[in-house]
Amino acid sequence: TTTTTVYSPTFVTDPRKFVVYEGNNITLPCNVDELGGLQILWERENTTLGLGDTVYEDDENRVHVENTENGSTIVIREAEEKDAGEYVCKVSAAELKHTVQIIVRPEVEPVPKSGLVTVKEGEPATLACNITRGNNKPYINWELESGYPLFWFELSNTIPEARRWSSGVYRCKANNGWPEPATAEIRLEVQHVPILSLTPSLGYMHYWTELILICSVTAFPLATVEWYKDGQMMEVEEDVTTRFVVVTHRLHLKEMGKGYRNDNETWVLEQDRLGLYECRARNMMGEASLAMEIIRNCDLDGHPLDEQVRCFKRVNKIEKLVPAQLVNNTEVNNDEED
């Protein structure tokens, strides 16, 4: 009786799990102590990929086998998600198994796709995104445009009562192990009635006195601003500047009275310049109004700039302004005398 012994080499390569980014090459080694003229067979899911120098099932021309004296390395170029799985290296009766995991670049999109959510103040605002690409169940987190993190970890999140300060850009980020997370931006715009502040600036010039009323308006949508004196609309030249969400309107009132080079012992504002100057702001959400009343002449007592605040009194004026929200203004004049 003759006994035949089948030679089976010993693997010097350990089985491994390879994590490969989509688009990179998959490189799987298989080395033995002594090949002894045998050929190495590569399989994936019972499909032959290569035997010796011959490559099979490679319609896309992505598979390449590199053979050495005692081993083989299979290279799959430009990895795709479908390349994930178990790869088997066979030599005679011996097998070596490698596992390949492909990380696919994630993609997210805002909901709605326009990336714009508009609500009225006090209404709920839902901010959401959808994962359109990627695997391994991406981890979701949210942040503000500034990078400040939010404790939101779901695809959809709701602000129960949106306020004007809730407006801004929110980022939905999906991370599945890809070097950079996928990001979608959603802009939340909260519509609200105008918010006003009104301050005076008095210039005591050489020959005349100038008063500038500064009306700062925060509103969405943008508000239309008009100036009134004693209830009558004024025709004024526009002097408007914008900084972030605040639009500042300036009313220049020149020749309000004589300047310090005039021969007068009393700083006097002209009688026809006295009255109630009002800034009115209006948008689709409502109207708001603040007014500054010039209430009396300004008597000189020392340097006139020390006395200028006695000339004015702020008025929180509301006429058919529902809903309206006004800043909490205190009177500039602590002396209640007219």
Short mmCIF file of C-alpha atoms in Angstrom, two decimals:
data_model
loop_
_atom_site.label_atom_id
_atom_site.label_comp_id
_atom_site.label_asym_id
_atom_site.label_seq_id
_atom_site.Cartn_x
_atom_site.Cartn_y
_atom_site.Cartn_z
CA THR A 1 0.00 0.00 0.00
CA THR A 2 1.31 3.39 -1.03
CA THR A 3 0.43 6.52 1.02
CA THR A 4 0.45 9.89 -0.79
CA THR A 5 1.07 12.99 1.31
CA VAL A 6 -0.26 16.29 -0.04
CA TYR A 7 2.13 19.11 0.70
CA SER A 8 0.50 22.09 2.39
CA PRO A 9 2.65 25.14 3.17
CA THR A 10 2.38 27.24 6.32
CA PHE A 11 1.12 30.83 6.08
CA VAL A 12 3.47 33.49 7.38
CA THR A 13 0.83 36.17 6.79
CA ASP A 14 -1.82 36.63 9.49
CA PRO A 15 -5.49 37.11 8.62
CA ARG A 16 -6.49 40.77 8.96
CA LYS A 17 -9.36 43.19 8.68
CA PHE A 18 -8.58 45.97 6.19
CA VAL A 19 -10.44 49.27 6.37
CA VAL A 20 -10.18 51.07 3.04
CA TYR A 21 -11.54 54.44 1.97
CA GLU A 22 -13.60 54.49 -1.18
CA GLY A 23 -11.37 55.32 -4.15
CA ASN A 24 -8.17 53.99 -2.57
CA ASN A 25 -6.50 50.72 -3.54
CA ILE A 26 -7.12 47.45 -1.70
CA THR A 27 -3.84 45.56 -1.17
CA LEU A 28 -4.09 42.07 0.33
CA PRO A 29 -0.92 40.01 0.98
CA CYS A 30 -0.65 36.22 1.18
CA ASN A 31 2.78 34.69 1.91
CA VAL A 32 3.81 31.15 2.90
CA ASP A 33 7.00 29.61 4.24
CA GLU A 34 7.66 27.68 1.01
CA LEU A 35 5.42 27.67 -2.02
CA GLY A 36 7.11 24.64 -3.56
CA GLY A 37 5.84 25.24 -7.09
CA LEU A 38 2.20 25.51 -6.02
CA GLN A 39 -0.06 28.29 -7.26
CA ILE A 40 -2.04 30.68 -5.09
CA LEU A 41 -5.77 31.01 -5.71
CA TRP A 42 -7.70 34.16 -4.74
CA GLU A 43 -11.47 33.98 -4.19
CA ARG A 44 -14.22 36.31 -3.01
CA GLU A 45 -17.69 34.95 -2.20
CA ASN A 46 -16.87 31.70 -4.06
CA THR A 47 -15.86 33.65 -7.15
CA THR A 48 -12.34 33.15 -8.47
CA LEU A 49 -10.43 36.42 -8.80
CA GLY A 50 -7.01 35.08 -9.73
CA LEU A 51 -4.92 31.93 -10.02
CA GLY A 52 -1.20 32.32 -10.26
CA ASP A 53 -0.60 35.07 -12.83
CA THR A 54 -4.06 34.81 -14.34
CA VAL A 55 -6.83 37.27 -13.36
CA TYR A 56 -10.49 36.33 -13.65
CA GLU A 57 -13.79 38.25 -13.32
CA ASP A 58 -12.24 41.65 -13.98
CA ASP A 59 -14.44 43.39 -16.53
CA GLU A 60 -13.37 46.79 -15.16
CA ASN A 61 -9.66 46.02 -15.32
CA ARG A 62 -9.18 46.90 -11.65
CA VAL A 63 -7.68 43.65 -10.32
CA HIS A 64 -3.97 42.95 -10.45
CA VAL A 65 -2.01 40.04 -8.91
CA GLU A 66 1.64 40.38 -7.98
CA ASN A 67 3.44 37.08 -7.38
CA THR A 68 6.69 36.54 -5.49
CA GLU A 69 8.74 33.41 -4.82
CA ASN A 70 6.67 32.39 -1.81
CA GLY A 71 3.57 34.51 -1.99
CA SER A 72 1.06 36.65 -3.79
CA THR A 73 -0.50 40.09 -3.35
CA ILE A 74 -3.82 40.99 -4.92
CA VAL A 75 -4.46 44.66 -5.65
CA ILE A 76 -7.92 46.07 -6.42
CA ARG A 77 -7.70 49.64 -7.65
CA GLU A 78 -10.17 52.43 -6.85
CA ALA A 79 -12.15 50.58 -4.22
CA GLU A 80 -15.93 50.66 -4.41
CA GLU A 81 -18.55 49.79 -1.83
CA LYS A 82 -19.26 46.50 -3.61
CA ASP A 83 -15.65 45.40 -3.00
CA ALA A 84 -16.30 44.92 0.72
CA GLY A 85 -16.37 41.36 2.01
CA GLU A 86 -14.21 38.32 2.69
CA TYR A 87 -11.23 37.47 0.48
CA VAL A 88 -9.72 33.97 0.60
CA CYS A 89 -6.16 33.02 -0.32
CA LYS A 90 -5.86 29.27 -1.01
CA VAL A 91 -2.71 27.20 -1.37
CA SER A 92 -3.38 23.49 -1.74
CA ALA A 93 -5.70 22.64 1.17
CA ALA A 94 -4.73 25.64 3.29
CA GLU A 95 -6.74 28.90 3.43
CA LEU A 96 -6.08 32.43 4.66
CA LYS A 97 -9.01 34.84 4.99
CA HIS A 98 -8.90 38.64 4.94
CA THR A 99 -11.91 40.88 5.60
CA VAL A 100 -12.28 44.19 3.77
CA GLN A 101 -14.47 47.06 4.96
CA ILE A 102 -15.05 49.96 2.58
CA ILE A 103 -15.83 53.38 4.05
CA VAL A 104 -17.95 55.31 1.57
CA ARG A 105 -17.79 59.10 1.54
CA PRO A 106 -20.98 60.34 3.22
CA GLU A 107 -23.29 62.97 1.79
CA VAL A 108 -26.16 64.82 3.45
CA GLU A 109 -28.70 67.29 2.14
CA PRO A 110 -30.85 69.82 4.00
CA VAL A 111 -34.59 69.45 4.42
CA PRO A 112 -36.02 71.21 2.49
CA LYS A 113 -33.43 71.05 -0.27
CA SER A 114 -33.41 74.85 -0.54
CA GLY A 115 -31.78 74.92 2.90
CA LEU A 116 -34.14 77.70 4.03
CA VAL A 117 -36.67 77.42 6.86
CA THR A 118 -38.87 80.44 7.59
CA VAL A 119 -41.26 80.67 10.55
CA LYS A 120 -43.01 83.39 12.50
CA GLU A 121 -41.80 84.17 15.99
CA GLY A 122 -43.41 81.83 18.51
CA GLU A 123 -44.01 79.04 15.98
CA PRO A 124 -42.13 75.72 16.07
CA ALA A 125 -39.16 75.42 13.72
CA THR A 126 -38.02 72.01 12.48
CA LEU A 127 -34.46 71.67 11.20
CA ALA A 128 -33.64 68.42 9.44
CA CYS A 129 -31.26 66.72 7.02
CA ASN A 130 -31.18 63.45 5.07
CA ILE A 131 -28.27 61.09 4.54
CA THR A 132 -28.08 60.49 0.81
CA ARG A 133 -24.82 58.56 0.65
CA GLY A 134 -22.47 56.65 2.93
CA ASN A 135 -22.40 53.48 4.96
CA ASN A 136 -21.69 52.29 8.50
CA LYS A 137 -24.63 54.36 9.85
CA PRO A 138 -23.05 57.81 10.13
CA TYR A 139 -22.96 59.59 13.49
CA ILE A 140 -25.05 62.78 13.39
CA ASN A 141 -24.34 65.98 15.27
CA TRP A 142 -25.35 69.63 14.86
CA GLU A 143 -23.60 72.94 15.38
CA LEU A 144 -24.11 76.64 14.79
CA GLU A 145 -22.34 78.49 11.98
CA SER A 146 -19.78 79.67 14.52
CA GLY A 147 -18.91 76.05 15.29
CA TYR A 148 -20.65 76.13 18.69
CA PRO A 149 -21.92 72.57 19.28
CA LEU A 150 -25.57 71.78 19.86
CA PHE A 151 -26.79 68.77 21.80
CA TRP A 152 -28.67 67.47 18.78
CA PHE A 153 -27.90 63.98 17.53
CA GLU A 154 -30.91 63.16 15.36
CA LEU A 155 -31.63 63.85 11.72
CA SER A 156 -34.60 66.04 12.67
CA ASN A 157 -34.84 68.51 15.55
CA THR A 158 -37.55 70.98 16.52
CA ILE A 159 -37.34 74.29 18.34
CA PRO A 160 -40.76 74.45 20.09
CA GLU A 161 -41.06 78.26 20.03
CA ALA A 162 -38.65 80.01 17.70
CA ARG A 163 -37.48 83.47 18.79
CA ARG A 164 -35.81 86.17 16.75
CA TRP A 165 -32.45 85.23 18.27
CA SER A 166 -32.98 81.68 16.96
CA SER A 167 -32.30 82.98 13.44
CA GLY A 168 -29.04 81.89 11.86
CA VAL A 169 -27.23 79.08 10.08
CA TYR A 170 -27.33 75.55 11.50
CA ARG A 171 -25.04 72.75 10.33
CA CYS A 172 -25.94 69.06 10.17
CA LYS A 173 -22.80 66.88 10.12
CA ALA A 174 -22.57 63.16 9.31
CA ASN A 175 -19.45 61.19 10.24
CA ASN A 176 -18.96 57.52 9.35
CA GLY A 177 -15.18 57.38 9.68
CA TRP A 178 -14.42 59.23 6.45
CA PRO A 179 -11.58 61.76 6.95
CA GLU A 180 -14.01 64.69 6.72
CA PRO A 181 -17.66 64.66 7.81
CA ALA A 182 -20.38 65.54 5.33
CA THR A 183 -22.08 68.85 6.07
CA ALA A 184 -25.42 70.40 5.15
CA GLU A 185 -26.37 73.97 6.11
CA ILE A 186 -29.85 75.19 6.96
CA ARG A 187 -30.69 78.86 7.40
CA LEU A 188 -33.47 79.60 9.87
CA GLU A 189 -35.22 82.93 9.42
CA VAL A 190 -37.63 83.99 12.16
CA GLN A 191 -40.06 86.69 11.13
CA HIS A 192 -40.79 89.25 13.85
CA VAL A 193 -42.09 92.77 14.34
CA PRO A 194 -39.55 95.61 14.36
CA ILE A 195 -37.47 96.20 17.48
CA LEU A 196 -36.42 99.85 17.89
CA SER A 197 -34.03 102.00 19.84
CA LEU A 198 -33.85 105.79 19.51
CA THR A 199 -31.02 108.01 20.72
CA PRO A 200 -30.16 111.70 20.17
CA SER A 201 -26.86 113.29 19.27
CA LEU A 202 -26.59 117.06 19.65
CA GLY A 203 -23.83 119.04 18.00
CA TYR A 204 -23.22 122.56 19.28
CA MET A 205 -21.45 124.12 16.30
CA HIS A 206 -19.96 127.56 15.58
CA TYR A 207 -23.09 129.29 14.31
CA TRP A 208 -25.85 126.76 14.66
CA THR A 209 -26.90 123.64 16.54
CA GLU A 210 -27.48 120.26 14.83
CA LEU A 211 -29.58 117.44 16.22
CA ILE A 212 -29.19 113.88 14.90
CA LEU A 213 -31.80 111.31 15.87
CA ILE A 214 -30.48 107.76 15.52
CA CYS A 215 -33.13 105.07 15.06
CA SER A 216 -31.75 101.51 15.12
CA VAL A 217 -34.12 98.87 13.74
CA THR A 218 -33.96 95.09 13.97
CA ALA A 219 -36.67 93.41 11.91
CA PHE A 220 -37.35 90.48 9.62
CA PRO A 221 -38.48 90.96 6.96
CA LEU A 222 -36.74 94.32 6.65
CA ALA A 223 -38.82 97.20 7.89
CA THR A 224 -39.87 100.39 6.12
CA VAL A 225 -38.91 103.39 8.25
CA GLU A 226 -40.60 106.82 8.21
CA TRP A 227 -39.98 109.95 10.23
CA TYR A 228 -42.76 112.13 11.67
CA LYS A 229 -42.87 115.49 13.45
CA ASP A 230 -45.93 116.12 15.57
CA GLY A 231 -47.78 113.41 13.63
CA GLN A 232 -46.91 114.72 10.17
CA MET A 233 -44.65 112.65 7.93
CA MET A 234 -41.36 114.35 7.10
CA GLU A 235 -39.50 114.32 3.79
CA VAL A 236 -35.93 113.48 4.68
CA GLU A 237 -32.73 112.48 2.92
CA GLU A 238 -31.82 108.87 3.50
CA ASP A 239 -28.85 108.22 5.81
CA VAL A 240 -28.92 104.47 6.39
CA THR A 241 -26.22 102.04 7.44
CA THR A 242 -26.41 98.29 8.09
CA ARG A 243 -24.33 96.28 10.54
CA PHE A 244 -25.16 92.60 10.89
CA VAL A 245 -28.94 92.52 11.46
CA VAL A 246 -29.30 96.12 12.68
CA VAL A 247 -30.29 98.84 10.22
CA THR A 248 -29.58 102.35 11.49
CA HIS A 249 -31.55 105.34 10.19
CA ARG A 250 -30.30 108.86 10.99
CA LEU A 251 -32.41 112.00 10.88
CA HIS A 252 -30.26 115.14 10.54
CA LEU A 253 -31.95 118.26 11.91
CA LYS A 254 -29.74 121.22 11.12
CA GLU A 255 -30.08 124.82 12.28
CA MET A 256 -32.02 123.81 15.36
CA GLY A 257 -30.77 126.97 17.05
CA LYS A 258 -27.87 129.36 17.37
CA GLY A 259 -24.34 128.16 17.93
CA TYR A 260 -21.80 129.17 20.54
CA ARG A 261 -20.31 132.01 18.46
CA ASN A 262 -23.55 133.93 18.47
CA ASP A 263 -24.00 136.74 20.95
CA ASN A 264 -26.41 135.00 23.23
CA GLU A 265 -26.19 134.20 26.89
CA THR A 266 -28.72 131.42 26.63
CA TRP A 267 -28.51 128.40 24.41
CA VAL A 268 -31.88 128.57 22.67
CA LEU A 269 -33.50 126.04 20.31
CA GLU A 270 -35.82 127.69 17.83
CA GLN A 271 -39.45 127.47 18.85
CA ASP A 272 -40.57 126.00 15.54
CA ARG A 273 -38.02 123.21 15.96
CA LEU A 274 -39.55 121.99 19.21
CA GLY A 275 -41.97 119.11 19.13
CA LEU A 276 -42.27 115.33 18.92
CA TYR A 277 -39.95 113.59 16.44
CA GLU A 278 -40.98 110.02 15.77
CA CYS A 279 -39.36 107.00 14.09
CA ARG A 280 -41.91 104.50 12.76
CA ALA A 281 -40.93 101.06 11.46
CA ARG A 282 -43.28 98.67 9.69
CA ASN A 283 -43.09 95.20 8.16
CA MET A 284 -45.55 92.39 7.43
CA MET A 285 -45.41 91.31 11.08
CA GLY A 286 -46.43 94.63 12.62
CA GLU A 287 -45.37 98.18 13.43
CA ALA A 288 -43.40 99.88 16.15
CA SER A 289 -42.69 103.48 17.02
CA LEU A 290 -40.39 105.46 19.27
CA ALA A 291 -40.32 109.24 19.60
CA MET A 292 -38.05 111.94 20.99
CA GLU A 293 -39.70 115.09 22.32
CA ILE A 294 -37.74 118.33 22.39
CA ILE A 295 -39.39 119.73 25.46
CA ARG A 296 -37.80 123.12 26.24
CA ASN A 297 -34.99 125.58 25.73
CA CYS A 298 -31.60 124.63 27.08
CA ASP A 299 -30.34 127.18 29.59
CA LEU A 300 -26.62 127.67 29.73
CA ASP A 301 -25.13 126.85 33.09
CA GLY A 302 -21.46 126.17 32.59
CA HIS A 303 -20.49 124.25 29.47
CA PRO A 304 -23.53 123.72 27.23
CA LEU A 305 -22.71 120.07 26.65
CA ASP A 306 -23.33 119.48 30.34
CA GLU A 307 -26.89 120.65 29.87
CA GLN A 308 -27.86 119.18 26.52
CA VAL A 309 -29.60 116.13 27.99
CA ARG A 310 -32.20 118.41 29.56
CA CYS A 311 -33.53 119.22 26.11
CA PHE A 312 -34.95 115.78 25.36
CA LYS A 313 -37.39 113.24 26.61
CA ARG A 314 -37.92 109.82 25.06
CA VAL A 315 -41.48 108.73 24.39
CA ASN A 316 -42.53 105.12 23.91
CA LYS A 317 -45.22 105.92 21.39
CA ILE A 318 -47.55 103.22 20.11
CA GLU A 319 -50.34 103.91 17.62
CA LYS A 320 -52.10 100.98 15.99
CA LEU A 321 -48.98 98.92 16.53
CA VAL A 322 -50.23 95.47 17.40
CA PRO A 323 -48.22 93.37 17.77
CA ALA A 324 -45.30 95.59 18.68
CA GLN A 325 -42.17 95.02 20.73
CA LEU A 326 -40.20 98.00 21.95
CA VAL A 327 -36.91 98.15 23.78
CA ASN A 328 -37.07 99.25 27.38
CA ASN A 329 -36.11 102.89 27.11
CA THR A 330 -35.78 105.14 30.13
CA GLU A 331 -36.18 108.90 29.87
CA VAL A 332 -33.04 110.81 29.11
CA ASN A 333 -34.36 113.71 31.19
CA ASN A 334 -34.36 112.87 34.87
CA ASP A 335 -35.84 116.28 35.59
CA GLU A 336 -39.59 116.02 34.90
CA GLU A 337 -40.03 119.75 34.48
CA ASP A 338 -41.00 121.07 31.05
#
